[in-house]
Tab-separated table of C-alpha atoms and ligand atoms in Angstrom:
chain	number	residue	atom	x	y	z
A	1	MET	CA	-25.206	-26.507	20.294
A	2	ASN	CA	-26.669	-24.040	22.776
A	3	SER	CA	-30.324	-24.052	23.792
A	4	SER	CA	-31.312	-21.217	21.476
A	5	GLU	CA	-29.812	-22.997	18.450
A	6	GLU	CA	-31.510	-26.251	19.396
A	7	ILE	CA	-34.928	-24.553	19.772
A	8	ARG	CA	-34.493	-22.862	16.373
A	9	ARG	CA	-33.344	-26.117	14.791
A	10	ILE	CA	-36.541	-27.899	15.923
A	11	ASN	CA	-38.730	-24.952	14.880
A	12	ALA	CA	-37.129	-24.814	11.422
A	13	SER	CA	-37.579	-28.524	10.734
A	14	SER	CA	-39.563	-29.054	7.552
A	15	ARG	CA	-40.253	-32.689	8.498
A	16	LEU	CA	-42.337	-31.823	11.563
A	17	ALA	CA	-45.935	-30.536	11.600
A	18	GLY	CA	-46.767	-27.713	14.046
A	19	PRO	CA	-48.073	-29.808	16.961
A	20	LYS	CA	-45.069	-32.164	16.676
A	21	LYS	CA	-42.662	-29.234	16.740
A	22	ARG	CA	-44.364	-27.927	19.838
A	23	GLU	CA	-44.142	-31.343	21.492
A	24	ARG	CA	-40.406	-31.572	20.690
A	25	ILE	CA	-39.755	-28.048	21.944
A	26	PHE	CA	-41.611	-28.756	25.204
A	27	ALA	CA	-39.752	-32.045	25.654
A	28	TYR	CA	-36.406	-30.366	25.008
A	29	LEU	CA	-37.127	-27.456	27.385
A	30	CYS	CA	-38.068	-29.951	30.123
A	31	THR	CA	-34.515	-31.354	29.991
A	32	LEU	CA	-33.021	-27.929	30.786
A	33	GLU	CA	-32.545	-26.201	34.118
A	34	ASP	CA	-35.690	-24.781	35.788
A	35	HIS	CA	-37.914	-26.668	33.271
A	36	GLY	CA	-36.414	-24.588	30.483
A	37	VAL	CA	-37.872	-21.317	31.750
A	38	PRO	CA	-34.652	-19.260	31.333
A	39	ALA	CA	-34.029	-20.719	27.841
A	40	ALA	CA	-37.650	-20.121	26.734
A	41	VAL	CA	-37.570	-16.535	28.011
A	42	GLU	CA	-34.236	-15.873	26.316
A	43	GLU	CA	-35.563	-17.050	22.963
A	44	LEU	CA	-38.888	-15.217	23.413
A	45	THR	CA	-37.087	-11.917	23.784
A	46	VAL	CA	-35.365	-12.278	20.381
A	47	THR	CA	-37.589	-14.370	18.128
A	48	ASP	CA	-39.556	-12.966	15.195
A	49	SER	CA	-41.494	-16.187	14.630
A	50	ARG	CA	-45.139	-15.957	15.615
A	51	TYR	CA	-45.467	-19.734	16.023
A	52	LEU	CA	-42.302	-20.092	18.041
A	53	ALA	CA	-43.356	-17.217	20.318
A	54	GLU	CA	-46.689	-18.964	20.874
A	55	TYR	CA	-45.075	-22.365	21.611
A	56	LEU	CA	-42.604	-20.853	24.068
A	57	ALA	CA	-45.321	-18.860	25.851
A	58	GLN	CA	-47.450	-22.003	26.012
A	59	HIS	CA	-44.552	-23.803	27.663
A	60	LEU	CA	-44.107	-21.016	30.233
A	61	GLU	CA	-47.850	-21.178	30.957
A	62	LEU	CA	-47.469	-24.814	32.058
A	63	VAL	CA	-44.759	-24.068	34.628
A	64	ALA	CA	-45.622	-22.545	38.014
A	65	GLY	CA	-43.845	-19.465	39.334
A	66	HIS	CA	-40.933	-17.512	37.769
A	67	PRO	CA	-42.807	-14.166	37.724
A	68	ALA	CA	-39.715	-12.047	37.025
A	69	GLU	CA	-38.657	-14.091	33.981
A	70	LYS	CA	-42.225	-14.230	32.656
A	71	THR	CA	-42.541	-10.461	33.066
A	72	ARG	CA	-39.339	-9.981	31.087
A	73	ALA	CA	-40.731	-12.139	28.278
A	74	ALA	CA	-44.081	-10.299	28.315
A	75	GLU	CA	-42.371	-6.896	28.142
A	76	ALA	CA	-40.350	-8.066	25.119
A	77	LEU	CA	-43.492	-9.353	23.390
A	78	ARG	CA	-45.203	-6.034	24.092
A	79	GLU	CA	-42.295	-4.179	22.474
A	80	HIS	CA	-42.393	-6.432	19.454
A	81	GLY	CA	-46.054	-5.655	18.752
A	82	GLU	CA	-46.752	-8.373	16.202
A	83	LEU	CA	-46.106	-11.167	18.698
A	84	VAL	CA	-47.940	-9.511	21.565
A	85	SER	CA	-50.867	-11.943	21.659
A	86	ALA	CA	-48.507	-14.669	23.007
A	87	ALA	CA	-48.123	-12.547	26.174
A	88	ALA	CA	-51.721	-13.517	27.068
A	89	ARG	CA	-50.293	-16.815	28.378
A	90	LEU	CA	-48.188	-14.983	30.951
A	91	VAL	CA	-50.843	-12.712	32.460
A	92	PRO	CA	-51.259	-14.586	35.803
A	93	TRP	CA	-47.663	-13.722	36.737
A	94	LEU	CA	-47.429	-10.125	35.540
A	95	PRO	CA	-47.250	-7.154	37.925
A	96	GLU	CA	-49.967	-4.519	37.776
A	97	LYS	CA	-47.685	-1.998	36.062
A	98	THR	CA	-47.075	-4.333	33.114
A	99	LEU	CA	-50.767	-5.215	32.876
A	100	GLN	CA	-51.702	-1.510	32.866
A	101	GLY	CA	-49.301	-1.066	29.940
A	102	PHE	CA	-51.200	-3.691	27.911
A	103	ILE	CA	-54.523	-2.061	28.842
A	104	GLU	CA	-53.236	1.326	27.646
A	105	ASP	CA	-51.991	-0.261	24.391
A	106	TYR	CA	-55.419	-1.798	23.790
A	107	LEU	CA	-57.268	1.455	24.452
A	108	SER	CA	-54.917	3.496	22.285
A	109	THR	CA	-55.151	1.170	19.231
A	110	GLY	CA	-58.899	1.803	19.041
A	111	ASP	CA	-59.145	-1.603	17.310
A	112	PRO	CA	-61.075	-4.195	19.337
A	113	ASP	CA	-59.530	-6.999	17.239
A	114	ALA	CA	-55.909	-5.871	17.594
A	115	PRO	CA	-53.478	-8.658	18.669
A	116	VAL	CA	-53.301	-7.133	22.163
A	117	SER	CA	-57.030	-7.899	22.648
A	118	ASN	CA	-55.985	-11.497	23.464
A	119	VAL	CA	-54.018	-10.147	26.406
A	120	LEU	CA	-57.040	-8.091	27.541
A	121	TYR	CA	-59.236	-11.203	27.386
A	122	THR	CA	-56.840	-12.995	29.748
A	123	ILE	CA	-56.544	-9.975	32.061
A	124	GLY	CA	-60.335	-10.262	32.341
A	125	ILE	CA	-59.936	-13.860	33.512
A	126	TYR	CA	-57.246	-13.217	36.127
A	127	ARG	CA	-57.488	-9.529	37.049
A	128	PRO	CA	-60.981	-8.274	36.090
A	129	GLU	CA	-60.742	-5.446	38.637
A	130	LEU	CA	-58.102	-3.756	36.442
A	131	LEU	CA	-60.538	-3.538	33.523
A	132	ARG	CA	-63.564	-2.268	35.444
A	133	PRO	CA	-62.449	1.409	35.543
A	134	VAL	CA	-62.229	1.477	31.719
A	135	ALA	CA	-65.185	-0.838	31.026
A	136	ASP	CA	-67.040	1.712	28.897
A	137	ARG	CA	-64.099	1.776	26.471
A	138	ILE	CA	-64.092	-2.000	25.964
A	139	PRO	CA	-66.709	-3.068	23.383
A	140	ASP	CA	-65.831	-6.790	23.405
A	141	ASP	CA	-68.672	-8.811	25.002
A	142	SER	CA	-66.485	-11.644	26.269
A	143	ILE	CA	-64.113	-9.204	27.977
A	144	ARG	CA	-67.077	-7.366	29.491
A	145	GLN	CA	-68.463	-10.690	30.736
A	146	SER	CA	-65.228	-11.277	32.684
A	147	MET	CA	-65.783	-8.056	34.644
A	148	LEU	CA	-68.865	-9.508	36.359
A	149	SER	CA	-66.462	-11.387	38.655
A	150	GLY	CA	-66.571	-9.503	41.982
A	151	ALA	CA	-68.872	-6.817	40.535
A	152	PRO	CA	-69.842	-4.024	42.952
A	153	ALA	CA	-73.220	-4.001	44.713
A	154	SER	CA	-74.539	-1.203	42.457
A	155	GLU	CA	-74.084	-3.401	39.386
A	156	VAL	CA	-75.692	-6.412	41.092
A	157	GLN	CA	-78.620	-4.191	42.115
A	158	HIS	CA	-78.942	-2.998	38.511
A	159	LEU	CA	-79.130	-6.627	37.300
A	160	LEU	CA	-81.707	-7.412	40.003
A	161	ASP	CA	-83.802	-4.431	38.846
A	162	GLN	CA	-83.603	-5.693	35.255
A	163	TRP	CA	-84.758	-9.138	36.410
A	164	GLU	CA	-87.662	-7.603	38.315
A	165	ALA	CA	-88.662	-5.579	35.257
A	166	GLY	CA	-88.590	-8.340	32.658
A	167	LYS	CA	-88.199	-11.694	34.497
A	168	ASP	CA	-85.539	-12.701	31.975
A	169	PRO	CA	-83.390	-15.386	33.691
A	170	TYR	CA	-80.377	-14.099	31.728
A	171	HIS	CA	-80.111	-11.206	34.175
A	172	LEU	CA	-79.990	-13.592	37.131
A	173	VAL	CA	-77.244	-15.646	35.489
A	174	GLN	CA	-75.233	-12.461	35.057
A	175	LEU	CA	-76.018	-11.501	38.658
A	176	ALA	CA	-74.862	-14.933	39.922
A	177	PHE	CA	-71.539	-14.430	38.137
A	178	ALA	CA	-70.723	-11.531	40.471
A	179	ARG	CA	-70.118	-14.236	43.113
A	180	THR	CA	-70.317	-11.753	45.974
A	181	PRO	CA	-72.294	-12.072	49.260
A	182	PHE	CA	-74.619	-9.351	47.922
A	183	ALA	CA	-75.361	-11.418	44.804
A	184	GLN	CA	-75.950	-14.533	46.922
A	185	GLU	CA	-78.401	-12.625	49.121
A	186	ALA	CA	-80.246	-11.334	46.047
A	187	LEU	CA	-80.620	-14.892	44.723
A	188	ARG	CA	-81.886	-16.196	48.070
A	189	GLY	CA	-84.447	-13.383	47.846
A	190	VAL	CA	-85.934	-14.734	44.594
A	191	ARG	CA	-86.059	-18.381	45.747
A	192	ASP	CA	-89.861	-18.455	46.052
A	193	GLU	CA	-90.275	-17.300	42.466
A	194	PHE	CA	-88.496	-20.512	41.369
A	195	GLY	CA	-90.004	-22.812	44.017
A	196	GLY	CA	-86.447	-23.865	44.925
A	197	SER	CA	-86.148	-25.561	41.489
A	198	PRO	CA	-82.903	-26.980	40.025
A	199	GLU	CA	-82.703	-23.796	37.927
A	200	TRP	CA	-82.580	-21.669	41.082
A	201	GLU	CA	-80.165	-24.082	42.774
A	202	THR	CA	-77.821	-23.839	39.771
A	203	LEU	CA	-77.890	-20.035	40.003
A	204	LEU	CA	-77.215	-20.045	43.750
A	205	GLU	CA	-74.299	-22.496	43.393
A	206	LEU	CA	-72.925	-20.463	40.499
A	207	SER	CA	-72.897	-17.451	42.837
A	208	GLY	CA	-70.829	-19.411	45.375
A	209	ALA	CA	-73.474	-20.454	47.937
A	210	LEU	CA	-75.215	-23.755	48.686
A	211	PRO	CA	-78.994	-24.187	49.038
A	212	ASP	CA	-78.910	-26.455	52.085
A	213	SER	CA	-75.775	-25.433	53.960
A	214	PRO	CA	-74.084	-22.351	55.387
A	215	LEU	CA	-70.823	-23.551	53.784
A	216	PRO	CA	-69.690	-21.838	50.580
A	217	ALA	CA	-70.055	-23.750	47.290
A	218	GLY	CA	-66.264	-23.905	46.959
A	219	CYS	CA	-63.143	-23.659	49.140
A	220	ALA	CA	-60.905	-20.639	49.640
A	221	PRO	CA	-58.338	-19.781	48.528
A	222	ALA	CA	-58.387	-20.766	44.875
A	223	TYR	CA	-55.176	-22.086	43.340
A	224	MET	CA	-53.970	-22.559	39.796
A	225	GLY	CA	-52.712	-26.131	39.296
A	226	PHE	CA	-49.648	-27.214	37.296
A	227	VAL	CA	-48.861	-30.835	36.435
A	228	ALA	CA	-45.276	-31.557	37.521
A	229	GLU	CA	-42.953	-34.439	38.484
A	230	ARG	CA	-44.112	-36.731	41.255
A	231	SER	CA	-41.783	-35.225	43.850
A	232	ALA	CA	-42.802	-31.602	43.226
A	233	SER	CA	-46.020	-31.562	45.306
A	234	PRO	CA	-47.978	-33.751	47.793
A	235	HIS	CA	-51.054	-33.603	45.511
A	236	GLN	CA	-51.008	-36.648	43.240
A	237	VAL	CA	-52.015	-36.775	39.567
A	238	ALA	CA	-52.505	-39.865	37.376
A	239	ARG	CA	-51.205	-42.334	39.950
A	240	PRO	CA	-51.324	-45.993	38.931
A	241	VAL	CA	-53.775	-47.663	41.336
A	242	SER	CA	-54.558	-51.186	42.520
A	243	GLY	CA	-57.926	-52.389	43.793
A	244	ASP	CA	-61.327	-51.437	42.462
A	245	VAL	CA	-62.143	-48.359	40.394
A	246	PRO	CA	-65.252	-47.336	38.425
A	247	LEU	CA	-65.714	-49.180	35.119
A	248	CYS	CA	-67.161	-47.617	32.000
A	249	HIS	CA	-70.753	-48.872	31.853
A	250	LEU	CA	-70.521	-49.106	28.079
A	251	CYS	CA	-67.187	-50.868	27.486
A	252	GLU	CA	-66.035	-51.921	31.005
A	253	THR	CA	-62.663	-50.172	30.667
A	254	PRO	CA	-61.393	-49.311	34.181
A	255	ALA	CA	-61.292	-45.617	35.076
A	256	GLY	CA	-57.943	-44.001	35.778
A	257	HIS	CA	-56.805	-42.064	38.823
A	258	LEU	CA	-57.107	-38.353	38.124
A	259	LEU	CA	-56.255	-36.484	41.307
A	260	THR	CA	-55.718	-37.005	45.030
A	261	LEU	CA	-55.450	-33.853	47.102
A	262	SER	CA	-53.511	-33.936	50.377
A	263	ALA	CA	-56.005	-32.695	52.993
A	264	GLU	CA	-53.316	-31.683	55.468
A	265	GLU	CA	-51.468	-29.587	52.883
A	266	LEU	CA	-54.572	-27.506	52.088
A	267	PRO	CA	-56.160	-24.854	54.364
A	268	TYR	CA	-59.675	-26.197	53.717
A	269	GLY	CA	-60.209	-28.097	56.979
A	270	LEU	CA	-60.771	-31.395	55.118
A	271	THR	CA	-60.628	-34.601	57.180
A	272	ALA	CA	-59.612	-36.999	54.392
A	273	ASP	CA	-57.670	-36.887	51.125
A	274	PRO	CA	-60.198	-36.414	48.294
A	275	THR	CA	-59.542	-38.818	45.417
A	276	PHE	CA	-61.066	-38.358	41.983
A	277	TYR	CA	-61.267	-40.796	39.060
A	278	TRP	CA	-62.068	-40.341	35.413
A	279	TYR	CA	-62.806	-42.714	32.556
A	280	ALA	CA	-59.919	-43.725	30.351
A	281	CYS	CA	-61.892	-45.010	27.365
A	282	GLY	CA	-63.410	-41.838	25.912
A	283	CYS	CA	-66.811	-43.465	25.240
A	284	ASP	CA	-69.573	-41.039	24.329
A	285	GLY	CA	-72.325	-40.692	26.899
A	286	ILE	CA	-70.098	-40.970	29.985
A	287	GLU	CA	-70.828	-37.952	32.150
A	288	SER	CA	-69.920	-38.568	35.775
A	289	THR	CA	-68.560	-40.953	38.372
A	290	THR	CA	-69.177	-41.000	42.124
A	291	VAL	CA	-66.856	-42.932	44.433
A	292	ARG	CA	-66.137	-43.452	48.112
A	293	THR	CA	-62.516	-44.348	48.762
A	294	GLU	CA	-61.591	-45.920	52.101
A	295	PRO	CA	-58.337	-47.709	52.909
A	296	GLY	CA	-58.547	-51.060	51.136
A	297	ARG	CA	-62.071	-50.486	49.887
A	298	THR	CA	-63.681	-48.542	47.049
A	299	THR	CA	-67.433	-48.107	46.624
A	300	VAL	CA	-68.718	-46.902	43.258
A	301	TYR	CA	-72.243	-45.466	43.094
A	302	TYR	CA	-74.613	-45.573	40.115
A	303	GLY	CA	-72.353	-47.789	38.013
A	304	PRO	CA	-70.102	-50.855	37.827
A	305	GLN	CA	-66.754	-51.242	39.570
A	306	GLY	CA	-63.871	-53.622	39.000
A	307	PRO	CA	-60.078	-54.009	39.156
A	308	ALA	CA	-57.951	-51.070	37.991
A	309	ASP	CA	-55.460	-51.364	35.154
A	310	PRO	CA	-52.210	-51.066	37.170
A	311	ASP	CA	-50.284	-49.871	34.112
A	312	PHE	CA	-52.614	-47.029	33.160
A	313	SER	CA	-51.806	-43.371	33.780
A	314	PHE	CA	-53.432	-40.301	32.219
A	315	ALA	CA	-50.085	-38.509	32.271
A	316	GLY	CA	-47.610	-41.184	31.169
A	317	GLY	CA	-46.694	-41.972	34.789
A	318	GLU	CA	-47.350	-40.715	38.277
A	319	ARG	CA	-47.232	-36.897	38.487
A	320	SER	CA	-48.210	-34.225	40.952
A	321	LEU	CA	-50.103	-30.958	40.961
A	322	VAL	CA	-48.134	-27.883	42.033
A	323	LEU	CA	-50.418	-25.155	43.382
A	324	GLU	CA	-49.985	-21.422	43.101
A	325	THR	CA	-52.455	-18.847	44.454
A	326	HIS	CA	-54.978	-17.814	41.798
A	327	PRO	CA	-54.921	-14.063	41.059
A	328	ASN	CA	-58.753	-14.017	40.842
A	329	GLN	CA	-60.175	-15.078	44.198
A	330	ALA	CA	-63.737	-13.926	43.394
A	331	GLY	CA	-64.135	-16.606	40.722
A	332	VAL	CA	-63.459	-16.593	37.003
A	333	THR	CA	-66.535	-15.551	35.020
A	334	THR	CA	-65.200	-16.224	31.530
A	335	ARG	CA	-66.507	-19.611	30.438
A	336	GLY	CA	-64.216	-22.636	30.414
A	337	VAL	CA	-62.740	-23.764	27.100
A	338	THR	CA	-61.538	-27.364	26.747
A	339	GLU	CA	-57.725	-27.560	26.429
A	340	GLN	CA	-57.387	-23.842	27.273
A	341	SER	CA	-58.488	-23.605	30.904
A	342	LEU	CA	-55.605	-25.402	32.673
A	343	HIS	CA	-56.325	-26.759	36.156
A	344	GLN	CA	-57.683	-25.305	39.378
A	345	VAL	CA	-58.014	-26.350	43.026
A	346	GLY	CA	-60.468	-24.520	45.299
A	347	GLY	CA	-62.446	-21.459	44.282
A	348	LEU	CA	-65.512	-21.885	42.096
A	349	PRO	CA	-65.963	-23.913	38.905
A	350	ARG	CA	-65.169	-22.291	35.609
A	351	TRP	CA	-68.052	-23.976	33.810
A	352	ILE	CA	-68.366	-24.342	30.055
A	353	ARG	CA	-72.122	-24.130	30.816
A	354	PRO	CA	-73.340	-23.334	34.347
A	355	ASP	CA	-74.469	-26.610	35.913
A	356	ILE	CA	-75.847	-27.915	39.188
A	357	HIS	CA	-73.511	-29.499	41.792
A	358	PRO	CA	-73.973	-33.240	42.382
A	359	ARG	CA	-75.590	-34.486	45.600
A	360	CYS	CA	-73.828	-36.918	47.901
A	361	PRO	CA	-75.381	-40.405	47.609
A	362	GLU	CA	-74.811	-41.016	51.345
A	363	CYS	CA	-76.174	-37.841	53.010
A	364	SER	CA	-78.068	-36.202	50.088
A	365	GLY	CA	-76.241	-32.922	50.750
A	366	VAL	CA	-75.069	-30.802	47.845
A	367	MET	CA	-71.344	-31.456	47.303
A	368	ARG	CA	-68.808	-28.660	47.354
A	369	PHE	CA	-66.644	-27.894	44.345
A	370	LEU	CA	-63.005	-28.749	44.941
A	371	ALA	CA	-61.113	-28.772	41.641
A	372	PHE	CA	-61.247	-28.977	37.888
A	373	MET	CA	-58.798	-30.670	35.579
A	374	ASP	CA	-58.695	-29.763	31.906
A	375	SER	CA	-57.860	-32.030	29.013
A	376	ALA	CA	-54.814	-29.843	28.581
A	377	ARG	CA	-51.179	-29.920	27.567
A	378	THR	CA	-48.716	-30.768	30.307
A	379	PRO	CA	-44.914	-30.819	30.189
A	380	PHE	CA	-45.370	-34.614	29.792
A	381	GLY	CA	-47.827	-34.542	26.894
A	382	GLN	CA	-51.567	-34.128	26.666
A	383	LEU	CA	-53.789	-35.073	29.618
A	384	SER	CA	-56.465	-36.828	27.521
A	385	LEU	CA	-59.673	-36.414	29.504
A	386	GLY	CA	-61.932	-35.412	26.607
A	387	GLY	CA	-63.143	-32.159	28.219
A	388	ILE	CA	-63.005	-30.319	31.522
A	389	VAL	CA	-63.563	-32.653	34.506
A	390	TYR	CA	-65.127	-30.898	37.528
A	391	CYS	CA	-64.418	-32.494	40.925
A	392	PHE	CA	-66.827	-32.316	43.911
A	393	TRP	CA	-66.419	-33.653	47.446
A	394	CYS	CA	-68.495	-34.473	50.525
A	395	ASP	CA	-66.038	-34.415	53.407
A	396	ASP	CA	-68.485	-35.880	55.954
A	397	CYS	CA	-69.032	-39.007	53.858
A	398	ARG	CA	-65.677	-39.014	52.040
A	399	VAL	CA	-67.413	-39.282	48.688
A	400	SER	CA	-66.030	-37.740	45.506
A	401	SER	CA	-67.940	-37.008	42.338
A	402	THR	CA	-66.608	-35.928	38.964
A	403	LYS	CA	-68.555	-34.654	35.987
A	404	ILE	CA	-67.358	-33.633	32.540
A	405	GLN	CA	-68.302	-30.882	30.138
A	406	TYR	CA	-67.089	-30.543	26.554
B	1	LIG	ZN1	-66.003	-46.893	27.667
B	2	LIG	ZN1	-72.284	-36.878	52.203
């Protein structure tokens, strides 16, 4: 049986519910060459099944690279018309010419809810600058929101004028989302009106600056992260650990290892490998964990610590995080959505709700954002984190802090 027949056989099974079919298709594709990318693309170019097109595009979204194959699949989905919304998953890899084609399709339908609007929404996440020239022809609020990322000074000035006129904080939130030096300067200019309150600090950090440091709130460049086999990258995911880890303060379940970034493999000038943990139990009311990891010694702040469960892994075994440069270096403005936001290293947080950065318990400095990990599908199954886990780091004190949003 060739790969196409096998994919169709799984998809046609009447014994399997949708999510199970998807799981089987992912697992099967992972056994093929190049993580099943050629087979998935081949089937995407011929299928008429909306669900199968979506599953295959979801699989391609979890694999780094392969821009030419992904472009071929996206072009076929565009031709097909009815399946076009699945192409949204492929946007980060598409060349400008292909993306312009989708934008033209959207504008010419005149229907803001047409299937191609999904693709536009994702173009807003990854390539907002392509939408800005036609902004006045896009009525969708969430797509318009995405265009704040890297907004020109004239638009930031307009938002500042609106704030001055009505003192509605909404306009400053929108201004912060521009994430440009001009926006940061504007926010520093209104500091006295807020008395340096947490509300102002949240706005400044959202814009990409820190209140007490000349360092940016995040690290450049930003990368998209893809969970892969252990050997694929020096950045470790879900590694079984020994020694102490944070314990859930409600049920005492040991936290699991989430992510260790290799400092020397990143251009961030970090002096130690940041390690982040997250709780494995899923108890309600667990919001953050702050940890200092030194060789042979772990210090947990604000909560209990105890021996790790050496058999636990969030990803069914030790994995790694493959990084690929993020197409949007200004910072994604579209809000995060649990299970749909994938993973990121560097750049600025894609918050579900804009939130303040944690402070380092050792030096009291505001911590820089370093990564987020989503409770998302991986080629190895679901990474069950319960929400999006945002990872912060103080390099001077080698302290990591994670906080979750749902
Ligand atoms: Zn618990
Ligand atoms: Zn510190």
